[in-house]
Amino acid sequence: MKFLEYQAKEIFAAAGIPTPRGKVAKSPGEARAIAEELGGKAVVKAQVPIGGRGKAGGVAVVADAGQAEKEAARILSMEIRGYPVHEVLVEPAADIQAEFYLGITVDRARQAPVLIVSSAGGMDIEEVAETQPEKVAKVWLDPLLGLLPYQVREACYRAQVPAELVKPMSALIEKVFRVFKEQDAILVEINPLALVGSGQLVALDGKMETDDNASFRHPDAKGVDEQAEHPLEQKAKELGLSYVKLDGEVGIVGNGAGLVMTTLDMIQRSGGRAANFLDIGGGAQAEVVRNGLSLILSDPAVKSILINVFGGITRCDEVAKGLLSVIQEMEVKVPIVVRLAGTRAKEGRELLAAADLGGVRLETAESFQEAARKAVELARG
Ligand code: GDP
Ligand code: MN
């Protein structure tokens, strides 16, 4: 389960981690009232279950309540990477002297939690790790022993935390680890952890994700259903499709999770990026294919579509029929690459070859590799 910033901050505050005292608004008027209460100067922040809101324009520092209302109106009408903004958090603006990064997550490869500390906070940590790896200190924790004092010191030292901040930073790291453990989290992240004018370290942002396998231990957890927040994923769920939105440009349709995952890898290997994961499952009828395709076509990020079907109980001629009905009913502007193999593949290909495509660019491919390569090329235009 993911937690919105304000939900994570409530948990942080209860654990003794300093956070700004803000309130959530659902309308511009509410945002104005909160800013007035705070004395005018404030930050207005979109509450969506993803990061990078700042870059997307979802965070505004305002000088007075009127401006808070205006910015809240703008942010509440935004959609950030597919997530409409329903709420904004209004907080007193911090006087930032320095920004740090502090996070604990699970390193699956090492089968252990990893503590990450950096003096280059406020930025995208993945980017810092790539361009200035020496600025990101990682310390792996033994799941049974937990966080040991020397590891906290090591992380602070390697992240070049200023000497006078090592003590308060260490105390914070211990609190964050306690939250991580108690909440059965797979990620707890504070970015930025700001040094403010008063000399205190304050969690200006908060991110938390917990392990769904442990949800029975947290019946009262107040997070969000990420899928329910995303209109396209919600629609897919209603249609009974396994759909996950990703951030590339090649739309993927396949049957079976294994095949779809391999298709994602093949797209990556061909130099492209998948826009989604869509599994139509086994034995899909034309109707299911039609629903899946229309879902992908409604995503403006999709620049080409790859349909990769291995017919077992799924019949390739049913897939072709579904595809043709979409082409006839909808305005299809992106090129489509189809690779059909297995049960009734020949009939499927014949149906496609004989059909009137009305200007839609449709290419068939024999091999998996060729199909991926073509789809990536076509997505580039
Ligand atoms: P994210 O982009 O989704 O990670 O959202 P953040 O909550 O991290 O906010 C992005 C950036 O906005 C931060 O790195 C800060 O530079 C800035 N910011 C956030 N809160 C404040 C604040 O209270 N005062 C000031 N001056 N800047 C802030
Ligand atoms: Mn942040």
Short mmCIF file of C-alpha atoms and ligand atoms in Angstrom, two decimals:
data_model
loop_
_atom_site.label_atom_id
_atom_site.label_comp_id
_atom_site.label_asym_id
_atom_site.label_seq_id
_atom_site.Cartn_x
_atom_site.Cartn_y
_atom_site.Cartn_z
CA MET A 1 0.00 0.00 0.00
CA LYS A 2 1.22 3.47 -0.80
CA PHE A 3 0.75 6.46 1.46
CA LEU A 4 0.17 9.99 0.33
CA GLU A 5 2.59 12.59 1.64
CA TYR A 6 0.25 13.80 4.38
CA GLN A 7 -0.57 10.24 5.44
CA ALA A 8 3.14 9.38 5.69
CA LYS A 9 3.78 12.59 7.60
CA GLU A 10 1.09 11.74 10.15
CA ILE A 11 2.92 8.49 10.84
CA PHE A 12 6.25 10.32 10.96
CA ALA A 13 4.91 12.88 13.40
CA ALA A 14 3.57 10.14 15.68
CA ALA A 15 7.05 8.57 15.65
CA GLY A 16 8.65 11.85 16.73
CA ILE A 17 10.03 12.86 13.33
CA PRO A 18 9.64 16.65 12.93
CA THR A 19 7.25 17.59 10.09
CA PRO A 20 5.61 20.93 9.19
CA ARG A 21 2.12 21.26 10.69
CA GLY A 22 -0.08 21.36 7.62
CA LYS A 23 -3.64 20.52 6.64
CA VAL A 24 -5.29 18.97 3.63
CA ALA A 25 -7.64 20.94 1.36
CA LYS A 26 -10.06 19.61 -1.24
CA SER A 27 -10.93 23.02 -2.68
CA PRO A 28 -9.16 26.34 -3.38
CA GLY A 29 -11.30 28.00 -0.68
CA GLU A 30 -10.21 25.50 1.92
CA ALA A 31 -6.58 26.02 0.89
CA ARG A 32 -7.03 29.76 1.37
CA ALA A 33 -8.47 29.30 4.85
CA ILE A 34 -5.59 27.04 5.89
CA ALA A 35 -3.00 29.48 4.53
CA GLU A 36 -4.70 32.31 6.45
CA GLU A 37 -4.49 30.25 9.63
CA LEU A 38 -0.79 29.66 8.93
CA GLY A 39 -0.16 33.38 8.53
CA GLY A 40 -0.04 33.60 4.71
CA LYS A 41 3.31 32.26 3.61
CA ALA A 42 2.81 28.59 2.71
CA VAL A 43 3.50 25.69 0.36
CA VAL A 44 0.68 24.08 -1.59
CA LYS A 45 1.41 20.48 -2.62
CA ALA A 46 -0.44 17.99 -4.82
CA GLN A 47 -1.28 14.74 -3.00
CA VAL A 48 -0.75 11.92 -5.49
CA PRO A 49 0.89 8.53 -4.87
CA ILE A 50 3.98 9.25 -7.00
CA GLY A 51 7.14 11.34 -6.73
CA GLY A 52 8.41 14.09 -9.00
CA ARG A 53 5.49 16.39 -8.23
CA GLY A 54 7.81 19.38 -7.93
CA LYS A 55 9.13 18.93 -11.47
CA ALA A 56 5.58 18.44 -12.79
CA GLY A 57 4.44 21.76 -11.29
CA GLY A 58 2.55 20.18 -8.40
CA VAL A 59 4.36 22.10 -5.63
CA ALA A 60 4.01 25.88 -5.17
CA VAL A 61 5.53 28.19 -2.58
CA VAL A 62 3.12 31.10 -2.00
CA ALA A 63 3.44 34.44 -0.23
CA ASP A 64 -0.16 34.93 0.96
CA ALA A 65 -3.57 33.30 1.29
CA GLY A 66 -4.88 34.72 -2.01
CA GLN A 67 -1.99 33.17 -3.87
CA ALA A 68 -2.54 29.91 -2.00
CA GLU A 69 -6.12 29.84 -3.29
CA LYS A 70 -4.98 30.52 -6.86
CA GLU A 71 -2.24 27.90 -6.81
CA ALA A 72 -4.56 25.36 -5.16
CA ALA A 73 -7.08 25.91 -7.98
CA ARG A 74 -4.36 25.30 -10.56
CA ILE A 75 -2.92 22.20 -8.83
CA LEU A 76 -6.37 20.69 -8.10
CA SER A 77 -7.12 20.76 -11.83
CA MET A 78 -3.90 18.94 -12.70
CA GLU A 79 -3.31 15.35 -13.59
CA ILE A 80 0.19 14.16 -12.73
CA ARG A 81 1.26 11.17 -14.84
CA GLY A 82 -2.27 9.83 -15.01
CA TYR A 83 -3.21 10.65 -11.41
CA PRO A 84 -5.80 13.41 -11.02
CA VAL A 85 -5.13 15.63 -8.00
CA HIS A 86 -8.04 15.47 -5.51
CA GLU A 87 -6.32 17.06 -2.52
CA VAL A 88 -3.54 19.51 -1.74
CA LEU A 89 -1.49 19.73 1.43
CA VAL A 90 -1.05 23.29 2.69
CA GLU A 91 1.89 23.76 5.04
CA PRO A 92 3.89 26.63 6.48
CA ALA A 93 6.75 27.35 4.07
CA ALA A 94 10.11 26.26 5.45
CA ASP A 95 13.21 28.40 5.45
CA ILE A 96 15.52 25.83 3.84
CA GLN A 97 19.26 26.06 4.60
CA ALA A 98 20.28 22.64 3.28
CA GLU A 99 18.53 19.58 1.86
CA PHE A 100 19.37 15.95 2.65
CA TYR A 101 18.00 12.63 1.46
CA LEU A 102 17.12 9.90 3.93
CA GLY A 103 15.55 6.61 2.99
CA ILE A 104 15.26 2.95 3.92
CA THR A 105 14.09 0.42 1.37
CA VAL A 106 14.41 -3.28 0.62
CA ASP A 107 17.28 -4.39 -1.60
CA ARG A 108 15.81 -7.53 -3.10
CA ALA A 109 19.07 -8.67 -4.67
CA ARG A 110 20.82 -8.58 -1.28
CA GLN A 111 17.70 -9.69 0.60
CA ALA A 112 18.20 -6.95 3.14
CA PRO A 113 16.99 -3.47 4.03
CA VAL A 114 19.30 -0.72 2.84
CA LEU A 115 19.75 2.64 4.54
CA ILE A 116 20.45 5.46 2.09
CA VAL A 117 21.69 8.89 3.17
CA SER A 118 22.81 11.74 0.96
CA SER A 119 23.79 15.37 1.33
CA ALA A 120 22.44 15.98 -2.17
CA GLY A 121 18.79 16.04 -1.13
CA GLY A 122 15.83 17.63 -2.86
CA MET A 123 16.82 16.12 -6.18
CA ASP A 124 15.91 12.87 -7.87
CA ILE A 125 18.03 10.39 -5.86
CA GLU A 126 18.28 7.92 -8.77
CA GLU A 127 19.87 10.68 -10.82
CA VAL A 128 22.31 11.63 -8.04
CA ALA A 129 23.24 7.94 -7.63
CA GLU A 130 24.05 7.78 -11.32
CA THR A 131 25.92 11.04 -11.79
CA GLN A 132 27.54 11.48 -8.35
CA PRO A 133 27.56 8.04 -6.71
CA GLU A 134 30.08 9.24 -4.11
CA LYS A 135 27.37 11.52 -2.69
CA VAL A 136 25.02 8.63 -1.88
CA ALA A 137 25.89 6.49 1.13
CA LYS A 138 24.29 3.04 1.26
CA VAL A 139 24.53 0.75 4.24
CA TRP A 140 22.92 -2.68 4.16
CA LEU A 141 21.22 -3.84 7.34
CA ASP A 142 20.96 -7.32 8.73
CA PRO A 143 17.21 -8.12 8.84
CA LEU A 144 17.61 -9.93 12.16
CA LEU A 145 20.01 -7.55 13.90
CA GLY A 146 18.32 -4.41 12.62
CA LEU A 147 20.00 -1.02 12.57
CA LEU A 148 23.23 -0.90 14.59
CA PRO A 149 24.74 2.35 15.92
CA TYR A 150 27.99 2.00 13.95
CA GLN A 151 25.97 1.70 10.73
CA VAL A 152 24.22 4.98 11.46
CA ARG A 153 27.60 6.66 12.06
CA GLU A 154 29.03 5.11 8.90
CA ALA A 155 26.11 6.37 6.78
CA CYS A 156 26.42 9.91 8.18
CA TYR A 157 30.19 9.92 7.72
CA ARG A 158 30.06 8.64 4.14
CA ALA A 159 27.25 11.05 3.22
CA GLN A 160 29.38 13.91 4.61
CA VAL A 161 26.73 15.04 7.05
CA PRO A 162 28.21 18.13 8.80
CA ALA A 163 29.65 17.24 12.24
CA GLU A 164 27.14 19.33 14.19
CA LEU A 165 24.24 17.51 12.49
CA VAL A 166 25.44 13.95 13.04
CA LYS A 167 23.72 13.63 16.41
CA PRO A 168 20.24 14.85 15.36
CA MET A 169 20.59 13.02 12.02
CA SER A 170 21.42 9.77 13.83
CA ALA A 171 18.39 10.15 16.08
CA LEU A 172 16.22 10.71 13.01
CA ILE A 173 17.61 7.70 11.19
CA GLU A 174 16.74 5.54 14.19
CA LYS A 175 13.18 6.88 14.19
CA VAL A 176 12.82 6.27 10.47
CA PHE A 177 14.05 2.70 10.93
CA ARG A 178 11.49 2.18 13.70
CA VAL A 179 8.73 3.35 11.34
CA PHE A 180 10.09 1.08 8.61
CA LYS A 181 9.97 -1.94 10.91
CA GLU A 182 6.73 -1.20 12.72
CA GLN A 183 4.81 -0.42 9.54
CA ASP A 184 6.21 -3.44 7.63
CA ALA A 185 7.37 -0.95 5.03
CA ILE A 186 9.24 -1.67 1.84
CA LEU A 187 10.08 2.03 1.47
CA VAL A 188 10.26 4.99 3.83
CA GLU A 189 11.73 8.08 2.23
CA ILE A 190 12.27 11.68 3.26
CA ASN A 191 13.42 13.90 0.40
CA PRO A 192 14.12 16.60 1.22
CA LEU A 193 14.99 16.27 4.85
CA ALA A 194 15.65 19.97 5.34
CA LEU A 195 17.89 21.85 7.72
CA VAL A 196 15.76 24.91 8.48
CA GLY A 197 16.64 28.33 9.86
CA SER A 198 16.03 27.30 13.46
CA GLY A 199 18.73 24.62 13.09
CA GLN A 200 16.25 21.75 13.19
CA LEU A 201 16.05 18.87 10.69
CA VAL A 202 12.49 18.68 9.30
CA ALA A 203 10.86 16.11 6.98
CA LEU A 204 9.52 18.38 4.21
CA ASP A 205 8.39 15.46 2.09
CA GLY A 206 7.33 11.96 3.04
CA LYS A 207 6.89 8.79 1.08
CA MET A 208 5.96 5.39 2.38
CA GLU A 209 5.01 2.07 0.87
CA THR A 210 4.15 -0.98 2.93
CA ASP A 211 4.26 -4.69 2.17
CA ASP A 212 0.79 -5.91 1.21
CA ASN A 213 1.69 -9.36 2.53
CA ALA A 214 1.70 -7.86 6.02
CA SER A 215 -1.52 -5.87 5.62
CA PHE A 216 -3.34 -8.20 8.05
CA ARG A 217 -1.14 -6.75 10.79
CA HIS A 218 -2.29 -3.21 9.95
CA PRO A 219 -6.08 -3.31 9.60
CA ASP A 220 -6.39 0.43 10.29
CA ALA A 221 -3.64 1.61 7.90
CA LYS A 222 -4.62 4.81 6.10
CA GLY A 223 -3.00 4.58 2.69
CA VAL A 224 -4.42 4.72 -0.82
CA ASP A 225 -5.40 2.08 -3.34
CA GLU A 226 -3.04 3.18 -6.09
CA GLN A 227 -5.10 1.50 -8.78
CA ALA A 228 -8.30 3.21 -7.66
CA GLU A 229 -6.50 6.57 -7.93
CA HIS A 230 -5.54 5.94 -11.55
CA PRO A 231 -8.59 6.17 -13.86
CA LEU A 232 -7.10 3.98 -16.61
CA GLU A 233 -6.04 1.24 -14.18
CA GLN A 234 -9.44 1.42 -12.54
CA LYS A 235 -11.18 1.00 -15.89
CA ALA A 236 -8.96 -1.99 -16.70
CA LYS A 237 -9.90 -3.59 -13.40
CA GLU A 238 -13.59 -3.17 -14.19
CA LEU A 239 -12.98 -4.83 -17.55
CA GLY A 240 -11.19 -7.71 -15.84
CA LEU A 241 -7.82 -6.96 -17.48
CA SER A 242 -4.40 -7.00 -15.85
CA TYR A 243 -3.12 -3.57 -16.74
CA VAL A 244 -0.26 -1.56 -15.27
CA LYS A 245 0.68 1.86 -16.56
CA LEU A 246 4.42 2.33 -17.17
CA ASP A 247 6.22 5.42 -18.40
CA GLY A 248 7.48 4.49 -21.87
CA GLU A 249 5.92 4.87 -25.32
CA VAL A 250 5.28 1.37 -26.71
CA GLY A 251 1.86 -0.02 -25.78
CA ILE A 252 1.98 -3.77 -25.10
CA VAL A 253 -0.73 -6.39 -25.44
CA GLY A 254 0.08 -10.03 -24.75
CA ASN A 255 -1.50 -13.15 -23.35
CA GLY A 256 0.00 -14.45 -20.14
CA ALA A 257 2.12 -12.56 -17.62
CA GLY A 258 5.30 -14.39 -18.62
CA LEU A 259 4.95 -13.47 -22.28
CA VAL A 260 4.09 -9.86 -21.47
CA MET A 261 7.10 -9.51 -19.14
CA THR A 262 9.39 -10.99 -21.78
CA THR A 263 7.92 -8.55 -24.28
CA LEU A 264 8.75 -5.65 -21.95
CA ASP A 265 12.33 -6.92 -21.74
CA MET A 266 12.54 -7.29 -25.50
CA ILE A 267 11.30 -3.72 -26.02
CA GLN A 268 13.96 -2.50 -23.59
CA ARG A 269 16.63 -4.53 -25.37
CA SER A 270 15.56 -2.97 -28.67
CA GLY A 271 16.17 0.47 -27.19
CA GLY A 272 12.56 1.39 -26.37
CA ARG A 273 10.38 1.60 -23.30
CA ALA A 274 7.01 0.04 -22.65
CA ALA A 275 4.05 2.35 -21.95
CA ASN A 276 2.14 -0.32 -20.08
CA PHE A 277 1.73 -3.95 -19.16
CA LEU A 278 -1.50 -5.47 -20.50
CA ASP A 279 -2.24 -9.15 -20.13
CA ILE A 280 -5.44 -10.27 -21.87
CA GLY A 281 -5.09 -13.68 -20.24
CA GLY A 282 -5.69 -17.10 -21.72
CA GLY A 283 -8.59 -17.88 -24.06
CA ALA A 284 -9.41 -14.22 -24.69
CA GLN A 285 -12.32 -13.55 -27.04
CA ALA A 286 -12.42 -10.72 -29.57
CA GLU A 287 -14.31 -8.54 -27.05
CA VAL A 288 -11.47 -8.71 -24.47
CA VAL A 289 -8.90 -7.81 -27.12
CA ARG A 290 -11.10 -4.91 -28.17
CA ASN A 291 -11.40 -3.61 -24.57
CA GLY A 292 -7.67 -3.93 -23.98
CA LEU A 293 -6.74 -2.12 -27.15
CA SER A 294 -9.18 0.73 -26.64
CA LEU A 295 -7.72 1.21 -23.16
CA ILE A 296 -4.20 1.51 -24.53
CA LEU A 297 -5.35 3.81 -27.33
CA SER A 298 -6.78 6.22 -24.76
CA ASP A 299 -3.28 6.72 -23.31
CA PRO A 300 -1.70 9.74 -25.05
CA ALA A 301 1.82 8.51 -24.17
CA VAL A 302 1.43 5.51 -26.50
CA LYS A 303 3.26 6.06 -29.81
CA SER A 304 3.08 2.50 -31.19
CA ILE A 305 1.45 -0.76 -30.13
CA LEU A 306 2.88 -4.25 -30.11
CA ILE A 307 0.44 -7.14 -29.98
CA ASN A 308 2.33 -10.28 -29.10
CA VAL A 309 0.16 -13.36 -28.81
CA PHE A 310 1.10 -16.97 -28.49
CA GLY A 311 -2.00 -18.98 -29.22
CA GLY A 312 -2.63 -21.93 -26.95
CA ILE A 313 -6.18 -21.83 -25.71
CA THR A 314 -6.20 -18.29 -27.08
CA ARG A 315 -7.12 -18.37 -30.74
CA CYS A 316 -5.17 -15.95 -32.91
CA ASP A 317 -8.15 -15.41 -35.23
CA GLU A 318 -10.13 -14.12 -32.21
CA VAL A 319 -7.29 -11.70 -31.49
CA ALA A 320 -7.33 -10.54 -35.12
CA LYS A 321 -11.12 -10.03 -34.96
CA GLY A 322 -10.79 -7.93 -31.81
CA LEU A 323 -8.09 -5.84 -33.42
CA LEU A 324 -10.13 -5.30 -36.59
CA SER A 325 -13.21 -4.22 -34.65
CA VAL A 326 -11.12 -1.58 -32.87
CA ILE A 327 -9.73 -0.35 -36.18
CA GLN A 328 -13.25 -0.10 -37.60
CA GLU A 329 -14.80 1.63 -34.57
CA MET A 330 -12.08 3.87 -33.25
CA GLU A 331 -9.79 6.44 -34.66
CA VAL A 332 -6.44 4.65 -34.54
CA LYS A 333 -3.60 7.09 -35.09
CA VAL A 334 -0.67 5.01 -33.90
CA PRO A 335 1.00 2.20 -35.87
CA ILE A 336 0.42 -1.36 -34.72
CA VAL A 337 2.77 -4.32 -34.97
CA VAL A 338 1.25 -7.77 -34.66
CA ARG A 339 3.00 -11.03 -34.00
CA LEU A 340 0.75 -14.05 -33.90
CA ALA A 341 2.02 -17.56 -33.26
CA GLY A 342 0.36 -20.85 -32.37
CA THR A 343 -3.32 -21.78 -32.54
CA ARG A 344 -4.98 -20.43 -35.70
CA ALA A 345 -2.16 -17.95 -36.34
CA LYS A 346 -2.42 -18.48 -40.09
CA GLU A 347 -6.18 -17.73 -40.04
CA GLY A 348 -5.52 -14.65 -37.92
CA ARG A 349 -2.92 -13.31 -40.33
CA GLU A 350 -5.22 -13.99 -43.28
CA LEU A 351 -8.01 -12.01 -41.64
CA LEU A 352 -5.68 -9.06 -41.14
CA ALA A 353 -4.30 -9.27 -44.68
CA ALA A 354 -7.77 -9.29 -46.23
CA ALA A 355 -9.22 -6.47 -44.11
CA ASP A 356 -9.73 -2.87 -45.10
CA LEU A 357 -7.56 -1.02 -42.61
CA GLY A 358 -8.67 2.45 -43.67
CA GLY A 359 -5.23 4.04 -43.44
CA VAL A 360 -4.16 2.45 -40.17
CA ARG A 361 -0.55 1.36 -40.30
CA LEU A 362 -0.45 -2.30 -39.37
CA GLU A 363 2.61 -4.47 -39.70
CA THR A 364 2.98 -8.15 -39.00
CA ALA A 365 6.18 -9.73 -37.79
CA GLU A 366 7.27 -13.34 -37.82
CA SER A 367 9.65 -13.37 -34.89
CA PHE A 368 9.45 -11.89 -31.45
CA GLN A 369 12.71 -9.93 -31.96
CA GLU A 370 11.59 -8.48 -35.27
CA ALA A 371 8.25 -7.43 -33.75
CA ALA A 372 9.92 -5.63 -30.84
CA ARG A 373 12.41 -3.89 -33.10
CA LYS A 374 9.65 -2.69 -35.45
CA ALA A 375 7.46 -1.43 -32.60
CA VAL A 376 10.35 0.58 -31.13
CA GLU A 377 11.24 2.04 -34.54
CA LEU A 378 7.64 3.04 -35.23
CA ALA A 379 7.32 4.65 -31.79
CA ARG A 380 10.25 6.91 -32.70
CA GLY A 381 8.26 7.99 -35.76
P1 GDP B 1 8.41 15.89 -4.94
O1 GDP B 1 8.88 16.69 -6.12
O2 GDP B 1 7.19 15.08 -5.28
O3 GDP B 1 9.47 15.06 -4.34
O4 GDP B 1 7.92 16.95 -3.84
P2 GDP B 1 8.69 17.64 -2.60
O5 GDP B 1 7.80 17.65 -1.45
O6 GDP B 1 10.02 16.99 -2.37
O7 GDP B 1 8.91 19.13 -3.06
C1 GDP B 1 9.76 19.47 -4.15
C2 GDP B 1 10.63 20.65 -3.81
O8 GDP B 1 9.85 21.77 -3.42
C3 GDP B 1 11.57 20.42 -2.63
O9 GDP B 1 12.76 19.75 -2.98
C4 GDP B 1 11.85 21.84 -2.17
O10 GDP B 1 12.94 22.37 -2.89
C5 GDP B 1 10.57 22.56 -2.52
N1 GDP B 1 9.82 22.78 -1.28
C6 GDP B 1 9.01 21.90 -0.65
N2 GDP B 1 8.54 22.43 0.51
C7 GDP B 1 9.09 23.66 0.61
C8 GDP B 1 9.03 24.72 1.57
O11 GDP B 1 8.37 24.63 2.61
N3 GDP B 1 9.74 25.84 1.31
C9 GDP B 1 10.47 25.99 0.20
N4 GDP B 1 11.15 27.10 0.00
N5 GDP B 1 10.58 25.05 -0.73
C10 GDP B 1 9.90 23.89 -0.53
MN MN B 2 10.43 14.91 -2.58
#
